[in-house]
Amino acid sequence: MLVGLTGGIGSGKSTVAAALAGHGAALIDADKIAREIVEPGGAAYGPLVERFGTGVLQPDGTLDRQKLASIVFNDPEALEALNSITHPAIGALMVQRTAEAAATHDVVVVDIPLLSIATKAAMALEAVVVVDTPEEEAVRRLVEQRDFTEDDARARIAAQIGREERRALADFVVDNSGVREDLDRAVNRLWSWLQSRRRESPE
């Protein structure tokens, strides 16, 4: 069973992903793959250097992500070029990793921060799980646990799709507005639901 997992920054999505892996799911992390493809030797590394020049590299030859971000931040054409290089490479590696995981696991969870209806269809996801947290709680976590300023936290949240839009994608919503024990119980309910869905799915 192929499951998409998403949630806004500060929602606790990574904690839920780790908990599902603890239950026995295989985990495919889109952010991790996005970092992997721009490392030296990665599928997007050469094309990025060719497009943006060696000025986006650090002295050790690795990509200077902050410098690249500063280039594309206010340049729509540069951003489009970046996406045209990285998105196909990310997608190809995700398909490969997902197929490998499906050969050995009954449940494969694909952790995708910017999951959309189009992504669900393209990846043939059988279910979408959304980790949902009130904005004020997400802000508090980012400030207290990840050293964001409050303004930075609110700006990052505002830059993402809205909470209601994200919830509208969901086949299952994990409420992470409470304490860790509440989240653990919610993940247990999610895992039971996934097992039921998997048993009901045609072979």
Short mmCIF file of N, CA and C in Angstrom, two decimals, residues 38-183:
data_model
loop_
_atom_site.label_atom_id
_atom_site.label_comp_id
_atom_site.label_asym_id
_atom_site.label_seq_id
_atom_site.Cartn_x
_atom_site.Cartn_y
_atom_site.Cartn_z
N VAL A 38 21.44 16.77 -5.38
CA VAL A 38 22.30 17.93 -5.65
C VAL A 38 23.69 17.76 -5.04
N GLU A 39 23.96 16.59 -4.45
CA GLU A 39 25.31 16.32 -3.97
C GLU A 39 26.21 15.99 -5.16
N PRO A 40 27.53 16.19 -5.03
CA PRO A 40 28.42 15.83 -6.14
C PRO A 40 28.17 14.39 -6.59
N GLY A 41 27.97 14.21 -7.88
CA GLY A 41 27.65 12.90 -8.40
C GLY A 41 26.16 12.64 -8.50
N GLY A 42 25.35 13.48 -7.87
CA GLY A 42 23.90 13.33 -7.93
C GLY A 42 23.37 13.75 -9.29
N ALA A 43 22.15 13.32 -9.58
CA ALA A 43 21.59 13.52 -10.93
C ALA A 43 21.46 14.99 -11.31
N ALA A 44 21.24 15.88 -10.33
CA ALA A 44 21.02 17.29 -10.65
C ALA A 44 22.27 18.16 -10.48
N TYR A 45 23.33 17.58 -9.91
CA TYR A 45 24.51 18.39 -9.58
C TYR A 45 25.14 19.02 -10.83
N GLY A 46 25.46 18.20 -11.83
CA GLY A 46 26.09 18.72 -13.04
C GLY A 46 25.23 19.75 -13.76
N PRO A 47 23.95 19.44 -14.02
CA PRO A 47 23.09 20.43 -14.68
C PRO A 47 22.96 21.74 -13.91
N LEU A 48 22.95 21.69 -12.57
CA LEU A 48 22.86 22.93 -11.78
C LEU A 48 24.12 23.78 -11.95
N VAL A 49 25.27 23.14 -11.89
CA VAL A 49 26.53 23.88 -12.05
C VAL A 49 26.61 24.47 -13.46
N GLU A 50 26.16 23.68 -14.44
CA GLU A 50 26.17 24.17 -15.83
C GLU A 50 25.26 25.39 -15.99
N ARG A 51 24.10 25.37 -15.32
CA ARG A 51 23.12 26.46 -15.46
C ARG A 51 23.50 27.68 -14.63
N PHE A 52 23.96 27.46 -13.39
CA PHE A 52 24.16 28.59 -12.47
C PHE A 52 25.63 28.94 -12.26
N GLY A 53 26.55 28.11 -12.72
CA GLY A 53 27.97 28.42 -12.61
C GLY A 53 28.58 27.91 -11.31
N THR A 54 29.90 27.94 -11.27
CA THR A 54 30.62 27.43 -10.10
C THR A 54 30.48 28.36 -8.90
N GLY A 55 29.92 29.54 -9.10
CA GLY A 55 29.71 30.46 -7.98
C GLY A 55 28.71 29.94 -6.96
N VAL A 56 27.93 28.92 -7.32
CA VAL A 56 26.97 28.37 -6.36
C VAL A 56 27.57 27.20 -5.58
N LEU A 57 28.88 26.99 -5.75
CA LEU A 57 29.55 25.90 -5.03
C LEU A 57 30.36 26.44 -3.86
N GLN A 58 30.46 25.61 -2.83
CA GLN A 58 31.35 25.92 -1.71
C GLN A 58 32.77 25.47 -2.06
N PRO A 59 33.78 25.89 -1.28
CA PRO A 59 35.16 25.52 -1.61
C PRO A 59 35.39 24.01 -1.75
N ASP A 60 34.61 23.21 -1.04
CA ASP A 60 34.80 21.75 -1.12
C ASP A 60 34.06 21.13 -2.30
N GLY A 61 33.40 21.96 -3.13
CA GLY A 61 32.72 21.46 -4.30
C GLY A 61 31.26 21.11 -4.10
N THR A 62 30.79 21.15 -2.86
CA THR A 62 29.38 20.89 -2.61
C THR A 62 28.55 22.14 -2.89
N LEU A 63 27.26 21.93 -3.10
CA LEU A 63 26.38 23.04 -3.45
C LEU A 63 26.18 23.96 -2.26
N ASP A 64 26.29 25.26 -2.50
CA ASP A 64 25.98 26.26 -1.49
C ASP A 64 24.48 26.57 -1.61
N ARG A 65 23.69 25.88 -0.83
CA ARG A 65 22.24 25.95 -0.98
C ARG A 65 21.71 27.36 -0.70
N GLN A 66 22.33 28.05 0.28
CA GLN A 66 21.88 29.40 0.60
C GLN A 66 22.16 30.37 -0.55
N LYS A 67 23.32 30.21 -1.17
CA LYS A 67 23.65 31.10 -2.29
C LYS A 67 22.71 30.85 -3.46
N LEU A 68 22.42 29.56 -3.74
CA LEU A 68 21.49 29.24 -4.82
C LEU A 68 20.10 29.78 -4.51
N ALA A 69 19.69 29.65 -3.26
CA ALA A 69 18.37 30.15 -2.86
C ALA A 69 18.28 31.67 -3.04
N SER A 70 19.38 32.37 -2.73
CA SER A 70 19.36 33.83 -2.87
C SER A 70 19.26 34.25 -4.34
N ILE A 71 19.78 33.41 -5.24
CA ILE A 71 19.70 33.71 -6.68
C ILE A 71 18.27 33.54 -7.19
N VAL A 72 17.63 32.45 -6.79
CA VAL A 72 16.31 32.13 -7.36
C VAL A 72 15.17 32.82 -6.62
N PHE A 73 15.43 33.36 -5.43
CA PHE A 73 14.35 33.89 -4.59
C PHE A 73 13.55 34.98 -5.29
N ASN A 74 14.25 35.89 -5.95
CA ASN A 74 13.57 37.02 -6.61
C ASN A 74 13.68 36.97 -8.13
N ASP A 75 13.95 35.78 -8.67
CA ASP A 75 14.13 35.64 -10.12
C ASP A 75 13.28 34.46 -10.60
N PRO A 76 12.06 34.72 -11.06
CA PRO A 76 11.16 33.64 -11.49
C PRO A 76 11.76 32.74 -12.56
N GLU A 77 12.53 33.33 -13.47
CA GLU A 77 13.15 32.52 -14.54
C GLU A 77 14.18 31.55 -13.96
N ALA A 78 14.98 32.05 -13.01
CA ALA A 78 15.99 31.19 -12.38
C ALA A 78 15.31 30.10 -11.56
N LEU A 79 14.21 30.45 -10.88
CA LEU A 79 13.48 29.46 -10.09
C LEU A 79 12.90 28.37 -11.00
N GLU A 80 12.37 28.78 -12.13
CA GLU A 80 11.83 27.81 -13.08
C GLU A 80 12.93 26.88 -13.60
N ALA A 81 14.11 27.45 -13.85
CA ALA A 81 15.24 26.63 -14.30
C ALA A 81 15.65 25.64 -13.23
N LEU A 82 15.70 26.10 -11.99
CA LEU A 82 16.04 25.21 -10.87
C LEU A 82 15.04 24.06 -10.77
N ASN A 83 13.75 24.39 -10.83
CA ASN A 83 12.72 23.37 -10.71
C ASN A 83 12.75 22.39 -11.88
N SER A 84 13.04 22.90 -13.07
CA SER A 84 13.07 22.02 -14.25
C SER A 84 14.22 21.03 -14.18
N ILE A 85 15.26 21.39 -13.44
CA ILE A 85 16.40 20.48 -13.25
C ILE A 85 16.13 19.49 -12.11
N THR A 86 15.64 20.02 -10.99
CA THR A 86 15.54 19.18 -9.79
C THR A 86 14.29 18.30 -9.74
N HIS A 87 13.15 18.83 -10.18
CA HIS A 87 11.90 18.06 -10.00
C HIS A 87 11.90 16.73 -10.74
N PRO A 88 12.32 16.67 -12.01
CA PRO A 88 12.34 15.36 -12.67
C PRO A 88 13.30 14.38 -12.00
N ALA A 89 14.45 14.91 -11.53
CA ALA A 89 15.43 14.03 -10.87
C ALA A 89 14.88 13.49 -9.55
N ILE A 90 14.18 14.36 -8.80
CA ILE A 90 13.56 13.92 -7.55
C ILE A 90 12.50 12.87 -7.85
N GLY A 91 11.66 13.14 -8.84
CA GLY A 91 10.58 12.22 -9.17
C GLY A 91 11.10 10.86 -9.59
N ALA A 92 12.13 10.83 -10.43
CA ALA A 92 12.67 9.56 -10.91
C ALA A 92 13.24 8.73 -9.77
N LEU A 93 13.96 9.39 -8.84
CA LEU A 93 14.56 8.65 -7.73
C LEU A 93 13.49 8.19 -6.75
N MET A 94 12.44 9.00 -6.58
CA MET A 94 11.35 8.60 -5.69
C MET A 94 10.63 7.36 -6.24
N VAL A 95 10.40 7.34 -7.54
CA VAL A 95 9.76 6.17 -8.16
C VAL A 95 10.63 4.93 -7.96
N GLN A 96 11.93 5.09 -8.16
CA GLN A 96 12.85 3.96 -8.00
C GLN A 96 12.85 3.46 -6.56
N ARG A 97 12.99 4.38 -5.60
CA ARG A 97 13.05 3.98 -4.19
C ARG A 97 11.72 3.37 -3.73
N THR A 98 10.62 3.91 -4.23
CA THR A 98 9.30 3.39 -3.86
C THR A 98 9.13 1.96 -4.36
N ALA A 99 9.53 1.71 -5.59
CA ALA A 99 9.43 0.36 -6.15
C ALA A 99 10.29 -0.62 -5.36
N GLU A 100 11.48 -0.19 -4.98
CA GLU A 100 12.37 -1.06 -4.19
C GLU A 100 11.75 -1.37 -2.83
N ALA A 101 11.16 -0.35 -2.19
CA ALA A 101 10.56 -0.55 -0.87
C ALA A 101 9.32 -1.44 -0.94
N ALA A 102 8.55 -1.28 -2.03
CA ALA A 102 7.32 -2.05 -2.17
C ALA A 102 7.59 -3.55 -2.31
N ALA A 103 8.79 -3.87 -2.74
CA ALA A 103 9.15 -5.28 -2.89
C ALA A 103 9.36 -5.98 -1.55
N THR A 104 9.58 -5.20 -0.50
CA THR A 104 9.91 -5.80 0.79
C THR A 104 8.99 -5.36 1.93
N HIS A 105 8.09 -4.40 1.68
CA HIS A 105 7.22 -3.88 2.75
C HIS A 105 5.76 -3.84 2.29
N ASP A 106 4.86 -4.09 3.23
CA ASP A 106 3.42 -4.05 2.91
C ASP A 106 2.91 -2.61 2.82
N VAL A 107 3.52 -1.70 3.58
CA VAL A 107 3.11 -0.29 3.58
C VAL A 107 4.34 0.57 3.29
N VAL A 108 4.22 1.42 2.26
CA VAL A 108 5.29 2.35 1.92
C VAL A 108 4.75 3.77 2.09
N VAL A 109 5.40 4.54 2.96
CA VAL A 109 4.98 5.91 3.24
C VAL A 109 5.91 6.88 2.53
N VAL A 110 5.33 7.73 1.70
CA VAL A 110 6.10 8.73 0.96
C VAL A 110 5.87 10.09 1.64
N ASP A 111 6.91 10.62 2.26
CA ASP A 111 6.85 11.88 3.01
C ASP A 111 7.08 13.02 2.02
N ILE A 112 5.99 13.76 1.70
CA ILE A 112 6.05 14.82 0.70
C ILE A 112 5.49 16.12 1.29
N PRO A 113 6.34 17.11 1.59
CA PRO A 113 5.84 18.36 2.19
C PRO A 113 4.81 19.08 1.33
N LEU A 114 5.03 19.11 -0.01
CA LEU A 114 4.15 19.87 -0.90
C LEU A 114 3.24 18.95 -1.70
N LEU A 115 2.59 18.03 -1.02
CA LEU A 115 1.73 17.07 -1.70
C LEU A 115 0.49 17.76 -2.26
N SER A 116 0.12 17.37 -3.47
CA SER A 116 -1.05 17.96 -4.13
C SER A 116 -1.88 16.85 -4.76
N ILE A 117 -3.06 17.22 -5.26
CA ILE A 117 -3.90 16.25 -5.97
C ILE A 117 -3.14 15.68 -7.17
N ALA A 118 -2.41 16.55 -7.87
CA ALA A 118 -1.64 16.09 -9.03
C ALA A 118 -0.58 15.07 -8.62
N THR A 119 0.09 15.34 -7.50
CA THR A 119 1.11 14.42 -7.01
C THR A 119 0.48 13.09 -6.62
N LYS A 120 -0.68 13.14 -5.97
CA LYS A 120 -1.38 11.93 -5.58
C LYS A 120 -1.67 11.06 -6.80
N ALA A 121 -2.14 11.70 -7.86
CA ALA A 121 -2.47 10.96 -9.08
C ALA A 121 -1.20 10.44 -9.76
N ALA A 122 -0.18 11.28 -9.85
CA ALA A 122 1.05 10.90 -10.57
C ALA A 122 1.75 9.73 -9.89
N MET A 123 1.70 9.69 -8.57
CA MET A 123 2.37 8.62 -7.84
C MET A 123 1.45 7.45 -7.51
N ALA A 124 0.19 7.56 -7.92
CA ALA A 124 -0.79 6.49 -7.65
C ALA A 124 -0.88 6.17 -6.16
N LEU A 125 -0.92 7.23 -5.35
CA LEU A 125 -1.04 7.05 -3.90
C LEU A 125 -2.42 6.50 -3.57
N GLU A 126 -2.45 5.49 -2.71
CA GLU A 126 -3.72 4.87 -2.34
C GLU A 126 -4.40 5.58 -1.17
N ALA A 127 -3.64 6.38 -0.46
CA ALA A 127 -4.21 7.16 0.64
C ALA A 127 -3.30 8.34 0.94
N VAL A 128 -3.89 9.43 1.41
CA VAL A 128 -3.12 10.60 1.83
C VAL A 128 -3.40 10.85 3.31
N VAL A 129 -2.33 10.96 4.08
CA VAL A 129 -2.42 11.24 5.51
C VAL A 129 -1.88 12.64 5.76
N VAL A 130 -2.67 13.47 6.43
CA VAL A 130 -2.27 14.84 6.75
C VAL A 130 -2.09 14.96 8.26
N VAL A 131 -0.91 15.44 8.67
CA VAL A 131 -0.66 15.76 10.08
C VAL A 131 -1.07 17.21 10.29
N ASP A 132 -2.03 17.41 11.16
CA ASP A 132 -2.66 18.73 11.30
C ASP A 132 -2.39 19.31 12.69
N THR A 133 -1.96 20.57 12.71
CA THR A 133 -1.66 21.28 13.95
C THR A 133 -2.14 22.72 13.83
N PRO A 134 -2.81 23.26 14.85
CA PRO A 134 -3.21 24.67 14.80
C PRO A 134 -1.99 25.57 14.61
N GLU A 135 -2.19 26.66 13.90
CA GLU A 135 -1.06 27.53 13.57
C GLU A 135 -0.32 28.03 14.80
N GLU A 136 -1.05 28.42 15.83
CA GLU A 136 -0.39 28.96 17.03
C GLU A 136 0.51 27.90 17.69
N GLU A 137 0.06 26.66 17.67
CA GLU A 137 0.87 25.58 18.24
C GLU A 137 2.11 25.33 17.38
N ALA A 138 1.95 25.38 16.05
CA ALA A 138 3.09 25.21 15.16
C ALA A 138 4.12 26.32 15.37
N VAL A 139 3.64 27.55 15.53
CA VAL A 139 4.54 28.68 15.80
C VAL A 139 5.30 28.45 17.10
N ARG A 140 4.58 28.04 18.13
CA ARG A 140 5.22 27.81 19.44
C ARG A 140 6.33 26.77 19.32
N ARG A 141 6.07 25.68 18.61
CA ARG A 141 7.08 24.62 18.46
C ARG A 141 8.29 25.11 17.70
N LEU A 142 8.06 25.87 16.63
CA LEU A 142 9.18 26.36 15.84
C LEU A 142 10.06 27.31 16.65
N VAL A 143 9.43 28.13 17.48
CA VAL A 143 10.18 29.08 18.30
C VAL A 143 10.93 28.35 19.42
N GLU A 144 10.23 27.44 20.11
CA GLU A 144 10.81 26.80 21.30
C GLU A 144 11.75 25.65 20.96
N GLN A 145 11.46 24.92 19.89
CA GLN A 145 12.23 23.71 19.60
C GLN A 145 13.23 23.87 18.47
N ARG A 146 13.00 24.86 17.58
CA ARG A 146 13.88 24.98 16.41
C ARG A 146 14.50 26.36 16.27
N ASP A 147 14.37 27.18 17.33
CA ASP A 147 15.06 28.48 17.41
C ASP A 147 14.67 29.46 16.31
N PHE A 148 13.44 29.34 15.80
CA PHE A 148 12.92 30.36 14.88
C PHE A 148 12.53 31.60 15.69
N THR A 149 12.59 32.79 15.05
CA THR A 149 11.90 33.92 15.65
C THR A 149 10.42 33.76 15.33
N GLU A 150 9.56 34.43 16.08
CA GLU A 150 8.13 34.30 15.82
C GLU A 150 7.78 34.81 14.42
N ASP A 151 8.40 35.91 14.00
CA ASP A 151 8.13 36.45 12.66
C ASP A 151 8.54 35.46 11.57
N ASP A 152 9.71 34.83 11.75
CA ASP A 152 10.17 33.85 10.76
C ASP A 152 9.22 32.65 10.70
N ALA A 153 8.79 32.20 11.88
CA ALA A 153 7.89 31.05 11.93
C ALA A 153 6.58 31.35 11.21
N ARG A 154 6.03 32.53 11.47
CA ARG A 154 4.75 32.89 10.83
C ARG A 154 4.94 33.07 9.31
N ALA A 155 6.08 33.61 8.91
CA ALA A 155 6.34 33.80 7.48
C ALA A 155 6.46 32.45 6.77
N ARG A 156 7.14 31.49 7.40
CA ARG A 156 7.29 30.16 6.79
C ARG A 156 5.94 29.47 6.67
N ILE A 157 5.10 29.59 7.69
CA ILE A 157 3.77 28.98 7.65
C ILE A 157 2.91 29.64 6.58
N ALA A 158 2.99 30.96 6.49
CA ALA A 158 2.18 31.70 5.51
C ALA A 158 2.57 31.36 4.08
N ALA A 159 3.83 30.96 3.87
CA ALA A 159 4.31 30.66 2.52
C ALA A 159 3.84 29.29 2.02
N GLN A 160 3.31 28.47 2.94
CA GLN A 160 2.84 27.14 2.56
C GLN A 160 1.36 27.19 2.20
N ILE A 161 0.85 26.06 1.66
CA ILE A 161 -0.58 26.02 1.39
C ILE A 161 -1.34 26.09 2.71
N GLY A 162 -2.59 26.55 2.64
CA GLY A 162 -3.37 26.75 3.85
C GLY A 162 -3.75 25.45 4.53
N ARG A 163 -4.03 25.56 5.81
CA ARG A 163 -4.36 24.39 6.61
C ARG A 163 -5.60 23.68 6.08
N GLU A 164 -6.64 24.43 5.72
CA GLU A 164 -7.87 23.82 5.22
C GLU A 164 -7.66 23.17 3.86
N GLU A 165 -6.86 23.79 3.02
CA GLU A 165 -6.55 23.22 1.71
C GLU A 165 -5.81 21.89 1.87
N ARG A 166 -4.90 21.84 2.83
CA ARG A 166 -4.16 20.61 3.08
C ARG A 166 -5.10 19.53 3.62
N ARG A 167 -5.95 19.91 4.56
CA ARG A 167 -6.89 18.93 5.14
C ARG A 167 -7.84 18.36 4.08
N ALA A 168 -8.16 19.17 3.07
CA ALA A 168 -9.08 18.72 2.03
C ALA A 168 -8.49 17.57 1.21
N LEU A 169 -7.16 17.43 1.22
CA LEU A 169 -6.50 16.34 0.50
C LEU A 169 -6.58 15.02 1.25
N ALA A 170 -6.93 15.07 2.54
CA ALA A 170 -6.69 13.94 3.43
C ALA A 170 -7.73 12.84 3.32
N ASP A 171 -7.23 11.61 3.35
CA ASP A 171 -8.08 10.45 3.61
C ASP A 171 -8.09 10.15 5.10
N PHE A 172 -7.04 10.60 5.79
CA PHE A 172 -6.94 10.41 7.25
C PHE A 172 -6.19 11.61 7.81
N VAL A 173 -6.74 12.25 8.84
CA VAL A 173 -6.09 13.40 9.49
C VAL A 173 -5.57 12.97 10.85
N VAL A 174 -4.28 13.21 11.08
CA VAL A 174 -3.68 12.98 12.38
C VAL A 174 -3.66 14.31 13.13
N ASP A 175 -4.42 14.39 14.21
CA ASP A 175 -4.49 15.61 15.01
C ASP A 175 -3.28 15.65 15.94
N ASN A 176 -2.41 16.62 15.73
CA ASN A 176 -1.24 16.76 16.60
C ASN A 176 -1.28 18.10 17.33
N SER A 177 -2.42 18.36 17.95
CA SER A 177 -2.56 19.61 18.71
C SER A 177 -2.28 19.41 20.19
N GLY A 178 -2.08 18.16 20.61
CA GLY A 178 -1.91 17.89 22.03
C GLY A 178 -0.49 17.47 22.39
N VAL A 179 -0.38 16.61 23.39
CA VAL A 179 0.92 16.16 23.88
C VAL A 179 1.35 14.90 23.13
N ARG A 180 2.58 14.45 23.37
CA ARG A 180 3.14 13.32 22.62
C ARG A 180 2.31 12.04 22.82
N GLU A 181 1.78 11.83 24.02
CA GLU A 181 0.98 10.63 24.25
C GLU A 181 -0.26 10.61 23.37
N ASP A 182 -0.86 11.79 23.17
CA ASP A 182 -2.02 11.89 22.27
C ASP A 182 -1.61 11.54 20.84
N LEU A 183 -0.45 12.01 20.43
CA LEU A 183 0.03 11.74 19.07
C LEU A 183 0.30 10.25 18.89
#
